[in-house]
Short mmCIF file of C-alpha atoms and ligand atoms in Angstrom, two decimals:
data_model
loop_
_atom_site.label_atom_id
_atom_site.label_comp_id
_atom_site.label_asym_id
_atom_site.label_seq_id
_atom_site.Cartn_x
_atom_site.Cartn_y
_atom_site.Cartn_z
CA UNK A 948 -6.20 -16.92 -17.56
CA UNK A 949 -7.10 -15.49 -14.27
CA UNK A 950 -6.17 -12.03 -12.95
CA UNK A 951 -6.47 -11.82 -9.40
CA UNK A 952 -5.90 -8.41 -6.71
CA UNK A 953 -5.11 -8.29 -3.60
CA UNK A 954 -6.24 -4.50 -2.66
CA UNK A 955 -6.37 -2.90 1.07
CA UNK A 956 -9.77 -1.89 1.99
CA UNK A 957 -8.53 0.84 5.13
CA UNK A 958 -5.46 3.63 5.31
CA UNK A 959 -2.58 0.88 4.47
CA UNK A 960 -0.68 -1.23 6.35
CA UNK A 961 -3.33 -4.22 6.23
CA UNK A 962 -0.84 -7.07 6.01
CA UNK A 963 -1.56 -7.46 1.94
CA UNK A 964 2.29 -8.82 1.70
CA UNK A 965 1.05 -11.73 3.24
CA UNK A 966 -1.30 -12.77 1.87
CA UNK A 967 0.35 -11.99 -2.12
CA UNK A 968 3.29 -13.86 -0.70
CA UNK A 969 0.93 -17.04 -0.09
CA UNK A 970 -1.13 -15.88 -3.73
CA UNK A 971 2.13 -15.88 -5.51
CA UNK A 972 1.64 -19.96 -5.15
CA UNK A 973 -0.92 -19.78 -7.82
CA UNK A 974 0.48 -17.07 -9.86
CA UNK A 975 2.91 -17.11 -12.49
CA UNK A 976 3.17 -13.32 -12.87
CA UNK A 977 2.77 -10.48 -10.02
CA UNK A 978 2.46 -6.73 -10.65
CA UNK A 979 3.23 -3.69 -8.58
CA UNK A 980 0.86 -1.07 -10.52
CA UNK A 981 1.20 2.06 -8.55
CA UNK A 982 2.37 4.18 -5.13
CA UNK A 983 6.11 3.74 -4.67
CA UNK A 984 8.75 3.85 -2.01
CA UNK A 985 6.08 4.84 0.80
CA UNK A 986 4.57 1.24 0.43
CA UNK A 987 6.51 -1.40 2.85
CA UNK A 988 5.32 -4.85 2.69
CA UNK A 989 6.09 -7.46 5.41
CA UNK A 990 6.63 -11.47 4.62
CA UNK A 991 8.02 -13.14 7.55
CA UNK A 992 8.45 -16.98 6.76
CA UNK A 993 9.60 -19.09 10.09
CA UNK A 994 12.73 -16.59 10.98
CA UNK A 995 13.52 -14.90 8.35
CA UNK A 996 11.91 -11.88 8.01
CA UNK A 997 11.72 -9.51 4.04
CA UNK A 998 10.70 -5.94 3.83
CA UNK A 999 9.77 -4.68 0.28
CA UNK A 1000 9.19 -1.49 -0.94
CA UNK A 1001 8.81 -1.32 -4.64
CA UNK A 1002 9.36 -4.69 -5.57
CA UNK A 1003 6.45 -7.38 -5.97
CA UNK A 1004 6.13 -9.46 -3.28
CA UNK A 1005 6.17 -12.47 -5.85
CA UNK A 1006 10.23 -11.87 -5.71
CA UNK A 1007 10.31 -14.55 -2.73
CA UNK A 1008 9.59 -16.93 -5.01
CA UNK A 1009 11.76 -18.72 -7.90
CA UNK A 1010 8.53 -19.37 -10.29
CA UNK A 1011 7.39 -15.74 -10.16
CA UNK A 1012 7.96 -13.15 -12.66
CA UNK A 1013 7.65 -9.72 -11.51
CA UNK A 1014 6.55 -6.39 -13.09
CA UNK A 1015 6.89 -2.91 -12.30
CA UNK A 1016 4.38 -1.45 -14.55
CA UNK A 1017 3.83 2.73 -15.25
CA UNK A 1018 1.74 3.61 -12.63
CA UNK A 1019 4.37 2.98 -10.38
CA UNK A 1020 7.00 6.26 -9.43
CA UNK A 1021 10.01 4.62 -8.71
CA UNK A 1022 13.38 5.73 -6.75
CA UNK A 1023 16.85 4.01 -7.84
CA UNK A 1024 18.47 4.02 -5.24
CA UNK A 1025 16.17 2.94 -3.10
CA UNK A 1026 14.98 0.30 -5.53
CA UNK A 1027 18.94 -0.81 -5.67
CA UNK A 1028 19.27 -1.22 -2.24
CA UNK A 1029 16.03 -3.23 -1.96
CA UNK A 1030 17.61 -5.61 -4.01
CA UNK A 1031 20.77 -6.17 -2.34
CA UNK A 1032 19.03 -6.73 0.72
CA UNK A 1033 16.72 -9.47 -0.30
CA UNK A 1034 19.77 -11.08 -2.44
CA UNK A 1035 21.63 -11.26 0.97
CA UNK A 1036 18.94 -13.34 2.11
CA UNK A 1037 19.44 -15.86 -0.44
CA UNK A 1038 16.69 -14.17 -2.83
CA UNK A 1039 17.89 -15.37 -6.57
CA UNK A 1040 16.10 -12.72 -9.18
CA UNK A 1041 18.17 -13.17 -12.18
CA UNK A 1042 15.74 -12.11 -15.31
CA UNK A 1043 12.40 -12.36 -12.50
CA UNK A 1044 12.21 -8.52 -12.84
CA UNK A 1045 10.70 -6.04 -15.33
CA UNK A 1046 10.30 -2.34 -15.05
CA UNK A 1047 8.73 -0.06 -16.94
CA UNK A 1048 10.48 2.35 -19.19
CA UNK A 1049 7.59 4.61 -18.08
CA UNK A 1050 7.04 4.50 -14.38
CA UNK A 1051 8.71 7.94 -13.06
CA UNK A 1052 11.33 8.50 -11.58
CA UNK A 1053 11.95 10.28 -8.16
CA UNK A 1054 14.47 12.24 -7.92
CA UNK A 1055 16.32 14.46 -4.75
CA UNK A 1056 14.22 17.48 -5.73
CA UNK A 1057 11.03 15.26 -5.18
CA UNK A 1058 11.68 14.77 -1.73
CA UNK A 1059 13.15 18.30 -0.89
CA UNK A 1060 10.13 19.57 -2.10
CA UNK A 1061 8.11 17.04 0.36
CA UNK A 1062 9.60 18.08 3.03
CA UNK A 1063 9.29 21.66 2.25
CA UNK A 1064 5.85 21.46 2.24
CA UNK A 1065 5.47 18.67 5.18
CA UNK A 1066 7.45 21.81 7.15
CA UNK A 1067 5.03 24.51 6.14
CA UNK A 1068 1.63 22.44 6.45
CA UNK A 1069 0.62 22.73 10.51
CA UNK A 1070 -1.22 21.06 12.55
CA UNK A 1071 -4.87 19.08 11.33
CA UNK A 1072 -3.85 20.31 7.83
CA UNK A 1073 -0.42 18.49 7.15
CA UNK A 1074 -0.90 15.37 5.37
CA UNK A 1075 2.12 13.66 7.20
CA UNK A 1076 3.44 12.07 3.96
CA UNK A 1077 5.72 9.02 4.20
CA UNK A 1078 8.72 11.82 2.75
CA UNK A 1079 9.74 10.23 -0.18
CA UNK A 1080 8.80 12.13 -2.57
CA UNK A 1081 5.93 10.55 -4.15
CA UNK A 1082 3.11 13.79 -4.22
CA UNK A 1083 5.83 15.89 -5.79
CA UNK A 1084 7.09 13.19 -8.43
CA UNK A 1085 3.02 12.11 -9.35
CA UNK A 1086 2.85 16.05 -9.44
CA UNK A 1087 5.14 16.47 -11.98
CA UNK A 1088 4.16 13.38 -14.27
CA UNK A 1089 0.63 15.07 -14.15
CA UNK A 1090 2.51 18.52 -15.40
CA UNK A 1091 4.52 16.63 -17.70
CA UNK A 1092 7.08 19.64 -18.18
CA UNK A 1093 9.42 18.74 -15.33
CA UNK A 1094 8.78 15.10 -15.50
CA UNK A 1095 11.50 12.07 -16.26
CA UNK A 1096 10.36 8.65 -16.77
CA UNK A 1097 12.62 5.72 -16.49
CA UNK A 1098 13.43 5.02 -19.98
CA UNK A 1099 14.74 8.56 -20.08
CA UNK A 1100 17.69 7.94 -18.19
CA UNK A 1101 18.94 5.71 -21.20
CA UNK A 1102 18.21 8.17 -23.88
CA UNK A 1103 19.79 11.00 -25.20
CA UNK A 1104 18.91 14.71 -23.83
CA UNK A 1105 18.48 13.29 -19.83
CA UNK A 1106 21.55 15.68 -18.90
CA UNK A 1107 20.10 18.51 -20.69
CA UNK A 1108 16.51 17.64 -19.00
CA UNK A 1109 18.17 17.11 -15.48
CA UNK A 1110 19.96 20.75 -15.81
CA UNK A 1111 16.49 22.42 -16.94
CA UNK A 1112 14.73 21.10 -14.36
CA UNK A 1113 17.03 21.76 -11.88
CA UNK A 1114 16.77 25.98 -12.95
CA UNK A 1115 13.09 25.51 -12.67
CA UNK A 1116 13.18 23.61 -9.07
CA UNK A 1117 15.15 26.44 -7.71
CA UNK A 1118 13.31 28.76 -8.42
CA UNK A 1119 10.03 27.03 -8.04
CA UNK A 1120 11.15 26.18 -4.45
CA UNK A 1121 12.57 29.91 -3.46
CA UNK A 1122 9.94 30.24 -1.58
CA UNK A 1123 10.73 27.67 0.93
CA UNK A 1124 13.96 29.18 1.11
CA UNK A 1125 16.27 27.63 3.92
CA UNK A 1126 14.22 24.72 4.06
CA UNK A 1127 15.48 22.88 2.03
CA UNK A 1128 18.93 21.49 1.01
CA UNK A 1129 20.36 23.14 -1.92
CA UNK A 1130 22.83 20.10 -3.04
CA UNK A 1131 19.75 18.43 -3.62
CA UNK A 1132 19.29 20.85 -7.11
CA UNK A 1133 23.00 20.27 -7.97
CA UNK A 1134 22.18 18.68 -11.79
CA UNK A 1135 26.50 17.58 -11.71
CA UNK A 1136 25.88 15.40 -8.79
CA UNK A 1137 22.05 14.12 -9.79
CA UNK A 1138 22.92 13.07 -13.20
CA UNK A 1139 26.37 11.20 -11.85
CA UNK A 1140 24.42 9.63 -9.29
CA UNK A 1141 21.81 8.67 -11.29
CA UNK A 1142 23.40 7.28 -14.36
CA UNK A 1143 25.37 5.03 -12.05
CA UNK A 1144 21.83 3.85 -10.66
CA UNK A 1145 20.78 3.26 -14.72
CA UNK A 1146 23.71 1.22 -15.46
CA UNK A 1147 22.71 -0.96 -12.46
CA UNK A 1148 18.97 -1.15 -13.44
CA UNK A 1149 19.37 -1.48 -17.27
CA UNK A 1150 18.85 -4.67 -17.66
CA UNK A 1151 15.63 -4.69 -15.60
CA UNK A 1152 13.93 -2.28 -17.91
CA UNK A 1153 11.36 -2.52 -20.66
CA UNK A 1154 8.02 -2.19 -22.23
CA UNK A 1155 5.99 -4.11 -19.46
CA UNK A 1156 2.83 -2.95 -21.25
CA UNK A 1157 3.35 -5.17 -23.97
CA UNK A 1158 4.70 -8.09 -21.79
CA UNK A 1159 1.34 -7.88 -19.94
CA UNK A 1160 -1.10 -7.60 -22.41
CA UNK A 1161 0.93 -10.85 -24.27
CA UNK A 1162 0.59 -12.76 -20.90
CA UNK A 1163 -2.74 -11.99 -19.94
CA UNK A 1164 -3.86 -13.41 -24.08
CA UNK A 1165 -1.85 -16.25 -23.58
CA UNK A 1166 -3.20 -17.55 -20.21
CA UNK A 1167 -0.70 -16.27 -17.59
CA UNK A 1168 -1.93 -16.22 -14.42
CA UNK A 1169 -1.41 -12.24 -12.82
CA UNK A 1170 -1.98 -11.18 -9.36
CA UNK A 1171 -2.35 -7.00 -8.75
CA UNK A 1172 -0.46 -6.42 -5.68
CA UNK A 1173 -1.82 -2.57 -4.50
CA UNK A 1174 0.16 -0.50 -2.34
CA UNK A 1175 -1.23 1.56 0.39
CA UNK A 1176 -4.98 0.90 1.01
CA UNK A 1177 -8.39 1.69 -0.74
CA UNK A 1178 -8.97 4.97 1.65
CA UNK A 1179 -5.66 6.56 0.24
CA UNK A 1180 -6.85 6.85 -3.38
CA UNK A 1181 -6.64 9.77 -4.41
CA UNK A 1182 -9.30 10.26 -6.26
CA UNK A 1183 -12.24 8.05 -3.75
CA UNK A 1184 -10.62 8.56 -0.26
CA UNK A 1185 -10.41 10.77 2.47
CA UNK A 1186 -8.59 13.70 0.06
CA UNK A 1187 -6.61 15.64 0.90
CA UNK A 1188 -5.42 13.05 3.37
CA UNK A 1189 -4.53 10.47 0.67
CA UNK A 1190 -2.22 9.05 -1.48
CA UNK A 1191 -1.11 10.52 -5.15
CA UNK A 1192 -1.83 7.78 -6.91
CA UNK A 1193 -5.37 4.99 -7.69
CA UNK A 1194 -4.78 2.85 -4.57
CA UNK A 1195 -8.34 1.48 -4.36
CA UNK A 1196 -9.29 -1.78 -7.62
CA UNK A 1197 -10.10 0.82 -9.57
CA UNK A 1198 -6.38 1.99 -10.01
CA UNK A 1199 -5.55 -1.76 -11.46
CA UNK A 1200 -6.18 -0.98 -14.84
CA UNK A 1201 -4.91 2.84 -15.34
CA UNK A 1202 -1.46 1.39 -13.24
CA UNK A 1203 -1.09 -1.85 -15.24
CA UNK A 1204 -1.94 -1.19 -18.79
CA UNK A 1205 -4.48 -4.17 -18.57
CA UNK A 1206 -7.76 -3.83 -19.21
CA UNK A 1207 -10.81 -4.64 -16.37
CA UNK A 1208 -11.51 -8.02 -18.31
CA UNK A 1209 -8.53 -9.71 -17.28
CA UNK A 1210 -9.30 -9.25 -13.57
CA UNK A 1211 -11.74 -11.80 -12.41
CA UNK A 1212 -10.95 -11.90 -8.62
CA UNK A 1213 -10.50 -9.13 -6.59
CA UNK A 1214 -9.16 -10.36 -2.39
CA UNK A 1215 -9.62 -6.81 -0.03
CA UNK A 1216 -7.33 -7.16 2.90
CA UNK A 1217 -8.45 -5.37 6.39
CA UNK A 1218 -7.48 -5.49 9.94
CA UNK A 1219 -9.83 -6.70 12.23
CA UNK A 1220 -9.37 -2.79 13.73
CA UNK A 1221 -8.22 0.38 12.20
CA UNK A 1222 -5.01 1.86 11.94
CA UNK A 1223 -3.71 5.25 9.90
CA UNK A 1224 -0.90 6.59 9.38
CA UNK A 1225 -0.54 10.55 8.91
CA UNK A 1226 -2.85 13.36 9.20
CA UNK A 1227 -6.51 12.88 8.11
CA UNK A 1228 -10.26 12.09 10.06
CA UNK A 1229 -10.08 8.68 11.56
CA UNK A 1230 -13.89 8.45 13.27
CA UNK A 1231 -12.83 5.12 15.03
CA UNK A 1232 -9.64 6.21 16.73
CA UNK A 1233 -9.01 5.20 20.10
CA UNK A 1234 -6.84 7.82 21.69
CA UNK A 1235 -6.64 5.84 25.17
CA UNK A 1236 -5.26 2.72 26.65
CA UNK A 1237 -7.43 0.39 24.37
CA UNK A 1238 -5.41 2.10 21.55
CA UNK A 1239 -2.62 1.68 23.17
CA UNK A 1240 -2.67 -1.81 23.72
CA UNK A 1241 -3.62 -2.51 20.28
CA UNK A 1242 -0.96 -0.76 19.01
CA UNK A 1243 1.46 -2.84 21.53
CA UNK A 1244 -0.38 -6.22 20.25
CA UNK A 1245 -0.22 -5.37 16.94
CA UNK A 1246 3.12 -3.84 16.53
CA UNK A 1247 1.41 -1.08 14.95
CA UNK A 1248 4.87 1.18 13.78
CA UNK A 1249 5.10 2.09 10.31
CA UNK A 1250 7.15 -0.33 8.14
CA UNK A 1251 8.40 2.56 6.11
CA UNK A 1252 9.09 5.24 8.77
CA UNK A 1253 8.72 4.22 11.71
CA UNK A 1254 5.77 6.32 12.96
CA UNK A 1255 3.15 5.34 15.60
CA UNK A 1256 0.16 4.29 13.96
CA UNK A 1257 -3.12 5.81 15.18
CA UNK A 1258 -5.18 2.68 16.21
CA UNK A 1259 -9.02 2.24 16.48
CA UNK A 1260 -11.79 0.15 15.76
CA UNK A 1261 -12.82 -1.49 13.01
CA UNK A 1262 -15.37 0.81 10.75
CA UNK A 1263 -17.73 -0.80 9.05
CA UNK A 1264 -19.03 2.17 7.30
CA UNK A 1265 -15.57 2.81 5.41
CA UNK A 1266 -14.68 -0.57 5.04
CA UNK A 1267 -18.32 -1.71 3.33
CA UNK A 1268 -17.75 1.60 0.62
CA UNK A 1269 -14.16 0.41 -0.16
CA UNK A 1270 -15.22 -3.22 -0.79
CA UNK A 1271 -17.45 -2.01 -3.07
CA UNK A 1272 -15.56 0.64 -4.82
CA UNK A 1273 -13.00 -1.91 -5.30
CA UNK A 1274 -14.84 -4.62 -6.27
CA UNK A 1275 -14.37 -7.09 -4.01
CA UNK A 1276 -15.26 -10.53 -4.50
CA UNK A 1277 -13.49 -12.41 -1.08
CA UNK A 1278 -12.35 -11.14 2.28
CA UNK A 1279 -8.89 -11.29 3.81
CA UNK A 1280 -9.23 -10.61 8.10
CA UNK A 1281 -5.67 -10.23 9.40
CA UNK A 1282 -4.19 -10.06 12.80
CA UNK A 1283 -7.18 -10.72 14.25
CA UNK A 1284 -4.75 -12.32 17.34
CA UNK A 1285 -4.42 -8.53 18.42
CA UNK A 1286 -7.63 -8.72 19.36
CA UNK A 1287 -7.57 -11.63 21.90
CA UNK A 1288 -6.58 -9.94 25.14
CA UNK A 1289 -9.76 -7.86 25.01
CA UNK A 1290 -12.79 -8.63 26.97
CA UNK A 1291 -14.98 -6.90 24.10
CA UNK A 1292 -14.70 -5.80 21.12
CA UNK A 1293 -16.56 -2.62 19.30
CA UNK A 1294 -17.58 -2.19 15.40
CA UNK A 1295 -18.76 0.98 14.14
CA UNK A 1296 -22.01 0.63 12.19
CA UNK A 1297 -23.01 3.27 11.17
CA UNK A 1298 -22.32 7.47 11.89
CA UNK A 1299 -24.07 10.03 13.32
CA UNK A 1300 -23.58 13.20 11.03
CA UNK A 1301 -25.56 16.59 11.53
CA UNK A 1302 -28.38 15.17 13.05
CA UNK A 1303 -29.00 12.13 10.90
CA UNK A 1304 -27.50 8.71 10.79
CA UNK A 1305 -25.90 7.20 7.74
CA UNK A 1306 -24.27 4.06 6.85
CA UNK A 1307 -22.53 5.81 3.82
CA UNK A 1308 -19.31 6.59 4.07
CA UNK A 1309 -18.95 11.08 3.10
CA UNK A 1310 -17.36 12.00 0.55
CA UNK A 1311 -15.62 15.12 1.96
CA UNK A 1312 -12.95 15.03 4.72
CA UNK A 1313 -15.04 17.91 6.59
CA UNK A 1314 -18.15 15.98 6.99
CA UNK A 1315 -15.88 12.76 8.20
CA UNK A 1316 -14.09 14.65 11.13
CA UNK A 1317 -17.44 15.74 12.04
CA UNK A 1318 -18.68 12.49 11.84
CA UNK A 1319 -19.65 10.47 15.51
CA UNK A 1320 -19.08 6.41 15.42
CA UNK A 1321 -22.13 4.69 16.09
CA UNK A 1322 -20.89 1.20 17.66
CA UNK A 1323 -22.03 -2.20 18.14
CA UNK A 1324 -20.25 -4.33 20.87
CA UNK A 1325 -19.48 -8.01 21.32
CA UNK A 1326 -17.88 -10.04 23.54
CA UNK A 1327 -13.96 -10.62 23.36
CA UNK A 1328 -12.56 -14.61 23.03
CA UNK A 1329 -9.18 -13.60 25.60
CA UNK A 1330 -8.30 -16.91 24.36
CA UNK A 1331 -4.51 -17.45 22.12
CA UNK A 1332 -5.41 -18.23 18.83
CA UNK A 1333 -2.01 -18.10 17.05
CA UNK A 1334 -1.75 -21.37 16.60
CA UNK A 1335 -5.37 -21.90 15.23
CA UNK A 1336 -5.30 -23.90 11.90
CA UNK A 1337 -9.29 -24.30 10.69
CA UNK A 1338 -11.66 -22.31 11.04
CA UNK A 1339 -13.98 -24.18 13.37
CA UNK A 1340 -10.81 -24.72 16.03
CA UNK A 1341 -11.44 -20.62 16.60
CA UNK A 1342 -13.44 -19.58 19.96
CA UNK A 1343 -16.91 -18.84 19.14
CA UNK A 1344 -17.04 -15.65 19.87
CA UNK A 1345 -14.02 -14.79 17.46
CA UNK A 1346 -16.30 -16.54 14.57
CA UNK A 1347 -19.33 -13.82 16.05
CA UNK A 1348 -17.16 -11.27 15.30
CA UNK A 1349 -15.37 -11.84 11.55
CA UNK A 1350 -18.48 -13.43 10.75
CA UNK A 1351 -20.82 -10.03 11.93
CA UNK A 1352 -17.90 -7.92 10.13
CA UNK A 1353 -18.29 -9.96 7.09
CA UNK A 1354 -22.46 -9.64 7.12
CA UNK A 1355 -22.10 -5.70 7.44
CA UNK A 1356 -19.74 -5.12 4.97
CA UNK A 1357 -21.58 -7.41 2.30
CA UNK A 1358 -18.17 -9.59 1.43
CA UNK A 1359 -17.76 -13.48 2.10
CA UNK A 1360 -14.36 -13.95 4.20
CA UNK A 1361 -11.87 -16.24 2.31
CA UNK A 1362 -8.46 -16.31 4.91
CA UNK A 1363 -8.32 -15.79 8.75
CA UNK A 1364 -4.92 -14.54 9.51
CA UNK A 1365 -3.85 -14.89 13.25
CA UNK A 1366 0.03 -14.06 13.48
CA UNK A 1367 2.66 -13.04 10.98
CA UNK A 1368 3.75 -16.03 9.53
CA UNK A 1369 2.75 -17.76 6.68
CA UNK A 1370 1.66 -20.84 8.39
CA UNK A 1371 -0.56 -18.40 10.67
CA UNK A 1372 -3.27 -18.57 8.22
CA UNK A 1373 -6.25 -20.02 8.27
CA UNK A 1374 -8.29 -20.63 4.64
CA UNK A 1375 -12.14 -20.33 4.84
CA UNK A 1376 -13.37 -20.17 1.56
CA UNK A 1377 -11.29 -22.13 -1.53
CA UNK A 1378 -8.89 -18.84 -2.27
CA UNK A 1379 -5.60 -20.73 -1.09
CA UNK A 1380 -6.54 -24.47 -1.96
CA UNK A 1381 -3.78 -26.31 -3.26
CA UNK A 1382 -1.14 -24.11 -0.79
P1 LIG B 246 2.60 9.83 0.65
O1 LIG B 246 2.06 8.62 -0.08
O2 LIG B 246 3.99 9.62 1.16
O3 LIG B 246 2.44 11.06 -0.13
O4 LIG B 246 1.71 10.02 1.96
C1 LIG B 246 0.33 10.40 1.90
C2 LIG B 246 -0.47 9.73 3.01
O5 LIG B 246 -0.54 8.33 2.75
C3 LIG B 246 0.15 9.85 4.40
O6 LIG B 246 -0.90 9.90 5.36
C4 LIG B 246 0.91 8.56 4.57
O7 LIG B 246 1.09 8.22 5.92
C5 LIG B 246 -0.02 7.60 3.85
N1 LIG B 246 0.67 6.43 3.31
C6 LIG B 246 1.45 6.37 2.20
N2 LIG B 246 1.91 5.13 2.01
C7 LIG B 246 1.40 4.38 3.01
C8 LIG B 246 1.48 2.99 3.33
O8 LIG B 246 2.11 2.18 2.64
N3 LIG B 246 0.81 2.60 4.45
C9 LIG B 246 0.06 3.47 5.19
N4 LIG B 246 -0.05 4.76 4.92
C10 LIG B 246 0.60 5.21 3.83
#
């Protein structure tokens, strides 16, 4: 068996539906293991284009099984309509789906209650969540009292549940009176809506845990697709300006169900530069026309919402903790194409932090937005390099650079991506042989 990851090493957004869709080749199983609706993964292949939000990106493919396993917090409807949209583009998933019986569920008072508090949060302190819902619906699987999972919408009691919680919502969110909708605590309407959404799912749901473990003994081949990237986690990234949920490797196992053993490979994806999305210290940011432009190049609007991302370059310091927090054992570059128009190119090396220079990334938010990039610089390639298919058919100067990216973070680089499509790829090490 092999159990391969494909994690994000930055703030999201690093182009990881890529490079599962091309992993899926060699997979026979894929696994979404945590986040939720505020993930949006891109595969274009030649002109069609597929957006995905909670569903593995192994669905493009006829041979894959895909799993939805607990860590995940899931939305119906949203799920639903993810569905019928890759069905209308010819997408056949039949029995290719599983989801857990005990991912949660998010539900209207979820995102009322992210809103509320994306209202009331000002300026450097508001997180700028994605607004679906997924702090308040991790919040309440944490509490436990006011929590449904997915299984519970089959079983007996859910109407009784949904009418409780919706007493304890209202009054919980009194004090963000008039902002918020109050249909959105109707329980009538909720548990109408929602068995409707059950009925649809029903025959999607399961014990994945079991499924998983059974594969893994029996020599399946899984990939780990994360959501979101490694500086998100909640628990090892920039907090409070994260995700809710293990979005780093080390969130594999607690998401899946499977133990570490049955991971052998882990791929980090990053962006030859830095993008975020949201509030938070970003020490690379460019907030000027390089920014701009990179933004422009790269397209750099949020998949799920739409927002600007904040562009910068690439950091070095942030990206050599999260390949070692997450264990990485090869190195995806993507778009580095955005890159070609420049005439250099900057890496940030190492920070300069009350008085002193360190090459370890802090562990408090604080001591990041106080932190000054220290930057290297090297020459730019302003050559097109989209349709680049080996490695040695790339300008030297683009080889300096992922090569000098891959020496100071400490990872070898295994795929070269240079434009959105799947044939835009170029393989380095032997991570997509036999593609
Ligand atoms: P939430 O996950 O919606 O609660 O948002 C928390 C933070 O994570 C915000 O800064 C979001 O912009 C960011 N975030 C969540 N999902 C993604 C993603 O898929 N890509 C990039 N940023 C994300």
């Amino acid at each position: 068996m092999s159990g391969i990851s494909v994690i994000g090493l930055q703030w999201g957004d690093e182009a990881k539906g890529k490079l599962v869709d091309l992993l899926t080749r060699r997979s026979d199983i894929v696994v979404r293991y945590q986040g939720g609706a505020n993930a949006g993964h891109t595969i274009v292949d030649g002109d069609q284009k597929y957006v995905v939000h909670h569903l593995p990106s192994g669905i493009l493919n006829p041979d894959v099984i895909n799993v939805v396993s607990p860590g995940v917090v899931l939305n119906p409807q949203t799920l639903i309509e993810e569905i019928e949209a890759v069905t209308s583009q010819g997408i056949v998933i039949g029995q290719r789906l599983l989801l857990s019986e005990r991912a949660h569920v998010v539900f209207p008072w979820h995102i009322a209650e992210d809103n509320a508090w994306n209202n009331t949060l000002k300026g450097k302190k508001n997180i700028g969540t994605t607004l679906r819902g997924i702090g308040p619906c991790y919040r309440d699987k944490v509490g436990r009292t006011t929590a449904i999972q997915l299984g519970d919408l089959y079983r007996e009691g859910f109407k009784e549940k949904v009418h409780a919680i919706c007493e304890l919502k209202k009054s919980m969110l009194a004090g963000f009176a008039g902002k918020f909708d109050a249909d959105l605590l109707n329980p009538e309407t909720t548990i109408s809506d929602y068995s409707v959404l059950a009925e649809r799912l029903q025959s999607y749901v399961g014990d994945t845990n079991h499924y998983l473990l059974d594969a893994a003994e029996t020599g399946k081949r899984i990939l780990f697709e994360g959501a979101q990237g490694s500086l998100l986690d909640l628990d090892h990234g920039t907090y409070p300006f994260v995700t809710s949920s293990n979005s780093s490797g080390v969130g594999i196992s607690s998401g899946s169900g499977l133990p570490g053993k049955w991971i052998d490979e882990v791929i980090g994806v990053a962006k030859c530069y830095s993008t975020r999305v949201g509030g938070g210290p970003f020490p690379t940011e460019l907030e000027n026309p390089t920014g701009d432009h990179i933004r422009k190049m790269g397209n750099e609007f949020g998949t799920t919402t739409g927002r600007p991302r904040r562009c910068g370059w690439f950091d070095a310091v942030a990206v050599r903790y999260t390949t070692r927090l997450s264990g990485v054992s090869g190195l995806a570059l993507m778009m580095l194409d955005v890159l070609s128009e420049l005439e250099e190119i900057k890496i940030c090396t190492s920070y300069q932090l009350k008085g002193q220079t360190i090459v370890d990334f802090p562990g408090n938010a604080d001591d990041l937005a106080e932190a000054v990039p220290v930057f290297e610089t090297l020459p730019g390639w302003q050559t097109d390099i989209t349709g680049v298919q080996e490695v040695d058919q790339l300008p030297q100067n683009a080889l300096n650079y992922v090569e000098r990216i891959s020496q100071l973070i400490g990872a070898p680089i295994e795929v070269i991506s240079v434009g959105p499509d799947r044939k835009q790829t170029i393989a380095v090490g032997n991570l997509l042989a036999g593609n």
